[in-house]
Amino acid sequence: MFLVLDGRGDLYAQVARALRQAIEEGRLATGARLPSSRQLATDLGLSRNTVVTAYELLRAEHAIDSRQGSGNYVAVAPAPRGAAQTTQRTAAASRYSARMRRLPPLRLRPTLPQLRFDLQYGEPLVDPPLATAWRGALGRAVARCDLRYGPPAGQRELRAAISEHVARRRGIGCSADDVLVVGGAQQGLGLAARVLLDEGDAVAIEDPSYQLAEMALLAHGARLHATPVDGEGLCVSQLPAAGVPMILVTPSHQFPSGAVMSMARRRALLDYARHHDAWIVEDDYDGEFRFAGAPTPALRSLDDAGRVLYVGSFSKLLFPALRLGFIICPPGLHDDLIGAKLLADVGSPAIEQLALADLMRSGAFERHLRHATAELRRRRAALVDGLARHCARHVLVHDSGAGMHLVGWLPHWSAGDVEQLVQHALNRGLGLHSIGPHFRRSPAPAGLLLGYAGLSAKQLGAAAQLLGQCLEHARTDPLP
Amino acid sequence: MFLVLDGRGDLYAQVARALRQAIEEGRLATGARLPSSRQLATDLGLSRNTVVTAYELLRAEHAIDSRQGSGNYVAVAPAPRGAAQTTQRTAAASRYSARMRRLPPLRLRPTLPQLRFDLQYGEPLVDPPLATAWRGALGRAVARCDLRYGPPAGQRELRAAISEHVARRRGIGCSADDVLVVGGAQQGLGLAARVLLDEGDAVAIEDPSYQLAEMALLAHGARLHATPVDGEGLCVSQLPAAGVPMILVTPSHQFPSGAVMSMARRRALLDYARHHDAWIVEDDYDGEFRFAGAPTPALRSLDDAGRVLYVGSFSKLLFPALRLGFIICPPGLHDDLIGAKLLADVGSPAIEQLALADLMRSGAFERHLRHATAELRRRRAALVDGLARHCARHVLVHDSGAGMHLVGWLPHWSAGDVEQLVQHALNRGLGLHSIGPHFRRSPAPAGLLLGYAGLSAKQLGAAAQLLGQCLEHARTDPLP
């Protein structure tokens, strides 16, 4: 217990005064238990009698209550002092802060009232065996973890497991040394920006794109070159002819449009990077989940020039609350990226890294992926069926056969129409999410981002039915 | 399993060719188990017979072995392709990278051979009941954790527990809303730098200071104004007369000198900040551990002008591998700091946050702190006694009565003398750490940073004896 004595008068009175002040300032809340007189005496280096006398004084003032055999408690206390302080923002202290303040409101998920169904993208697939496996892996990891500072690039075991994983599943040849463990894909992108970009440098991003990545780049001070995406992914021919230091892409399953980058575009993009000494940041956020067609090779697996930073995440493969991801570093940037991670936060938490390595080594991770892929395939089919049955008059579904969401395009709808639809659906208990805000071009194409990982197949069927009703209500002229 | 088929000839031959390539490129290591034919057929969308035929072909070539009843394994494979790639660094891509490359080698701990005793600062106090409590808390946290994206500022429960903790132990009045959970003090400092400093801005730091903090600021592009520290802490009168945007201090227990900032200096520093609109970053890295004398109020608890960012860490209170810390945000910077955290990594891992909140709420955390304080007091006393007995002819001990290390000054020693001592001690199995590299002034005062948390009282006595022998060997002229 922290108390400063003011040195005036008797010691017991000083202790009482200090306690009274702590109560008045809200540092001791109503009902909070005071330390025992023995403990407080030890803390303050005083005799126990001094503290006993101070407590008696406060009891006499009704500032504290004593309950038989269970110590002393604060009787009445005002609101915490912190609450009374000003909450006015100061002027932005740096250009970074100024840029951040100009961004649209930063929200991960809109705060929605209780909904019957929310077609939110980014909800994890709930899988009870995974939680059980994770709990066991964490327990084992605590027992064997070195609790000191670990290597900034990540635990060796996890780096090895990740290099095997990307070799098997994404065709990437790399060693454990090339792997940098980071706190999710967002940190991976941020470290890449630190290492690659000065304030004012240009970055090519996809249009549409992932908002939180875009915001991090804008706050960093990058100038964004929004490059259109079509059915084959990024339109490489529309990249700046003069080159650009960094290109951020989601080739496996473009976010949010769902396009899978064609092999021709992949080759063209790698050629562009080689020719212009550009760095490609490949965000493979959900490339694992593929339900049909041939697997697409990661850009990193085709990259002979060492220009690709492959960023992977466990947010979609396991769950977002984990906050673990990785970069497969190109050799030329290896030391810079690890140095930036060390300076950023010394390294990611060790116990969860070991638990993840355990899960990957034991086969539980592969089992979960197989289960999740099968389950997502079922859910996706239920949503596609439901949309065909109930929404086909309005919605054009782009079926890329991958990921955890699909896009229902609404051709010829205006932004205002979509907004009304979202509001009406909300009133009926259905959470919808417009793809509009992900576009930088204006007017943005109209459509809905339909996430299917967080609802069961049955719920998705019912949600599609409800969506159909909302569409009919919002708009009567169907697709041509 | 990831394979790209080249589309030439029979399907089974394509599969075999793709597998052969994966083996040659090291994506499938020697001894690696191949997926079952059923699984691979599903993955590739082929019939099972096609895969069975491909496996037979590879077995005939001795590229894979089949073991009775347990699947197919890679027979021989070259070294992974990643290892063969160039590891040459590219030119620095940004000014950040260029600055980082100019820093001294970034190492958290020197890699030392097996030592009998290492007086390394930063080793945690090993406490088996803590590991048991942590394991239990993690298990409970998995069960109740929302596995989706959480609030970027941190889990509500943990923020509340931290605000109560700093009120009780450090005299800080704040609400849960003022608390931002971060990935350790290093991230706290980095976010502060992002929000407060443009490239080229000045920062006042203590001389001597913590190297990793200094390096992060240098990489950020800050100009460092090294301000001397004496027995009363930072010499406030030597701060730039014109003001400075940010001041980084360790007032509770100056790192590494051990000085506790006097009340007069605290008031003077707060006055300086108010007068010059400077921000104070208060790094209270081990202020909890105090063994004698009155507790010192945190700067934040004396700050009426809202100029202090209080940065706390659980690395010393629990263990460094945890990577959790917090900022008590001043109201004017609250939104900027939370925004910077969101953009940096979306938020810290949720399960460990809930486990920590559980530990703090249940009383296990307070019990650990009491145990750790008592144990550190014992260890410290053993080291101080040992130094008095064996090293008093050479070493001047500065006894600040706090923290997890003390400084043994070596008056009149040269840097070369200290280096020889460290090398000699190393040869005799004693790990010593010079305070010299923590100073920016030149010549740096000579001394040793003696960490005592990682060794038992008995070991510390023996280490002091060994140190005495090393001192006698290294240098024969004792203190005047």
PDB file of N, CA, C and O in Angstrom, chain A residues 1 19 28 33-40 43 51 55 72, chain B residues 168:
ATOM      1  N   MET A   1       0.851  -1.208   0.000  1.00  0.00           N
ATOM      2  CA  MET A   1       0.000   0.000   0.000  1.00  0.00           C
ATOM      3  C   MET A   1       0.880   1.250   0.000  1.00  0.00           C
ATOM      4  O   MET A   1       1.835   1.352   0.767  1.00  0.00           O
ATOM      5  N   LEU A  19      -4.203   8.299   4.717  1.00  0.00           N
ATOM      6  CA  LEU A  19      -5.293   7.390   4.323  1.00  0.00           C
ATOM      7  C   LEU A  19      -6.535   8.199   3.939  1.00  0.00           C
ATOM      8  O   LEU A  19      -7.216   7.894   2.953  1.00  0.00           O
ATOM      9  N   LEU A  28      -8.585   4.950  -2.891  1.00  0.00           N
ATOM     10  CA  LEU A  28      -9.199   3.845  -2.145  1.00  0.00           C
ATOM     11  C   LEU A  28     -10.701   3.965  -2.365  1.00  0.00           C
ATOM     12  O   LEU A  28     -11.308   4.952  -1.943  1.00  0.00           O
ATOM     13  N   ARG A  33     -10.881  -2.980   0.731  1.00  0.00           N
ATOM     14  CA  ARG A  33     -10.313  -3.496   1.971  1.00  0.00           C
ATOM     15  C   ARG A  33      -8.940  -2.870   2.210  1.00  0.00           C
ATOM     16  O   ARG A  33      -8.095  -2.848   1.314  1.00  0.00           O
ATOM     17  N   LEU A  34      -8.717  -2.370   3.404  1.00  0.00           N
ATOM     18  CA  LEU A  34      -7.413  -1.826   3.757  1.00  0.00           C
ATOM     19  C   LEU A  34      -6.469  -2.975   4.083  1.00  0.00           C
ATOM     20  O   LEU A  34      -6.908  -4.052   4.504  1.00  0.00           O
ATOM     21  N   PRO A  35      -5.161  -2.754   3.925  1.00  0.00           N
ATOM     22  CA  PRO A  35      -4.214  -3.790   4.350  1.00  0.00           C
ATOM     23  C   PRO A  35      -4.323  -4.006   5.866  1.00  0.00           C
ATOM     24  O   PRO A  35      -4.785  -3.119   6.597  1.00  0.00           O
ATOM     25  N   SER A  36      -3.911  -5.157   6.325  1.00  0.00           N
ATOM     26  CA  SER A  36      -3.892  -5.399   7.772  1.00  0.00           C
ATOM     27  C   SER A  36      -2.940  -4.397   8.406  1.00  0.00           C
ATOM     28  O   SER A  36      -2.034  -3.877   7.745  1.00  0.00           O
ATOM     29  N   SER A  37      -3.120  -4.120   9.689  1.00  0.00           N
ATOM     30  CA  SER A  37      -2.247  -3.145  10.351  1.00  0.00           C
ATOM     31  C   SER A  37      -0.803  -3.643  10.323  1.00  0.00           C
ATOM     32  O   SER A  37       0.129  -2.865  10.147  1.00  0.00           O
ATOM     33  N   ARG A  38      -0.639  -4.969  10.409  1.00  0.00           N
ATOM     34  CA  ARG A  38       0.716  -5.521  10.360  1.00  0.00           C
ATOM     35  C   ARG A  38       1.361  -5.251   8.994  1.00  0.00           C
ATOM     36  O   ARG A  38       2.503  -4.815   8.911  1.00  0.00           O
ATOM     37  N   GLN A  39       0.586  -5.492   7.938  1.00  0.00           N
ATOM     38  CA  GLN A  39       1.120  -5.315   6.584  1.00  0.00           C
ATOM     39  C   GLN A  39       1.463  -3.852   6.325  1.00  0.00           C
ATOM     40  O   GLN A  39       2.540  -3.533   5.813  1.00  0.00           O
ATOM     41  N   LEU A  40       0.534  -2.962   6.688  1.00  0.00           N
ATOM     42  CA  LEU A  40       0.774  -1.542   6.421  1.00  0.00           C
ATOM     43  C   LEU A  40       1.978  -1.052   7.225  1.00  0.00           C
ATOM     44  O   LEU A  40       2.788  -0.253   6.734  1.00  0.00           O
ATOM     45  N   ASP A  43       4.951  -2.111   5.333  1.00  0.00           N
ATOM     46  CA  ASP A  43       5.100  -1.310   4.115  1.00  0.00           C
ATOM     47  C   ASP A  43       5.703   0.061   4.417  1.00  0.00           C
ATOM     48  O   ASP A  43       6.495   0.588   3.632  1.00  0.00           O
ATOM     49  N   VAL A  51      -0.051   2.165  13.351  1.00  0.00           N
ATOM     50  CA  VAL A  51      -1.095   1.946  12.342  1.00  0.00           C
ATOM     51  C   VAL A  51      -2.433   1.621  13.011  1.00  0.00           C
ATOM     52  O   VAL A  51      -3.481   2.118  12.593  1.00  0.00           O
ATOM     53  N   TYR A  55      -5.911   3.618  12.400  1.00  0.00           N
ATOM     54  CA  TYR A  55      -7.162   2.959  12.003  1.00  0.00           C
ATOM     55  C   TYR A  55      -8.275   3.295  13.005  1.00  0.00           C
ATOM     56  O   TYR A  55      -9.423   3.528  12.597  1.00  0.00           O
ATOM     57  N   ASN A  72     -10.494  -4.053   7.827  1.00  0.00           N
ATOM     58  CA  ASN A  72     -11.047  -2.702   7.743  1.00  0.00           C
ATOM     59  C   ASN A  72     -11.367  -2.347   6.296  1.00  0.00           C
ATOM     60  O   ASN A  72     -10.615  -2.697   5.390  1.00  0.00           O
TER      61      ASN A  72
ATOM     62  N   ARG B 168      -3.359   1.872  -5.332  1.00  0.00           N
ATOM     63  CA  ARG B 168      -2.929   1.321  -4.056  1.00  0.00           C
ATOM     64  C   ARG B 168      -1.423   1.406  -3.872  1.00  0.00           C
ATOM     65  O   ARG B 168      -0.941   1.749  -2.798  1.00  0.00           O
TER      66      ARG B 168
END
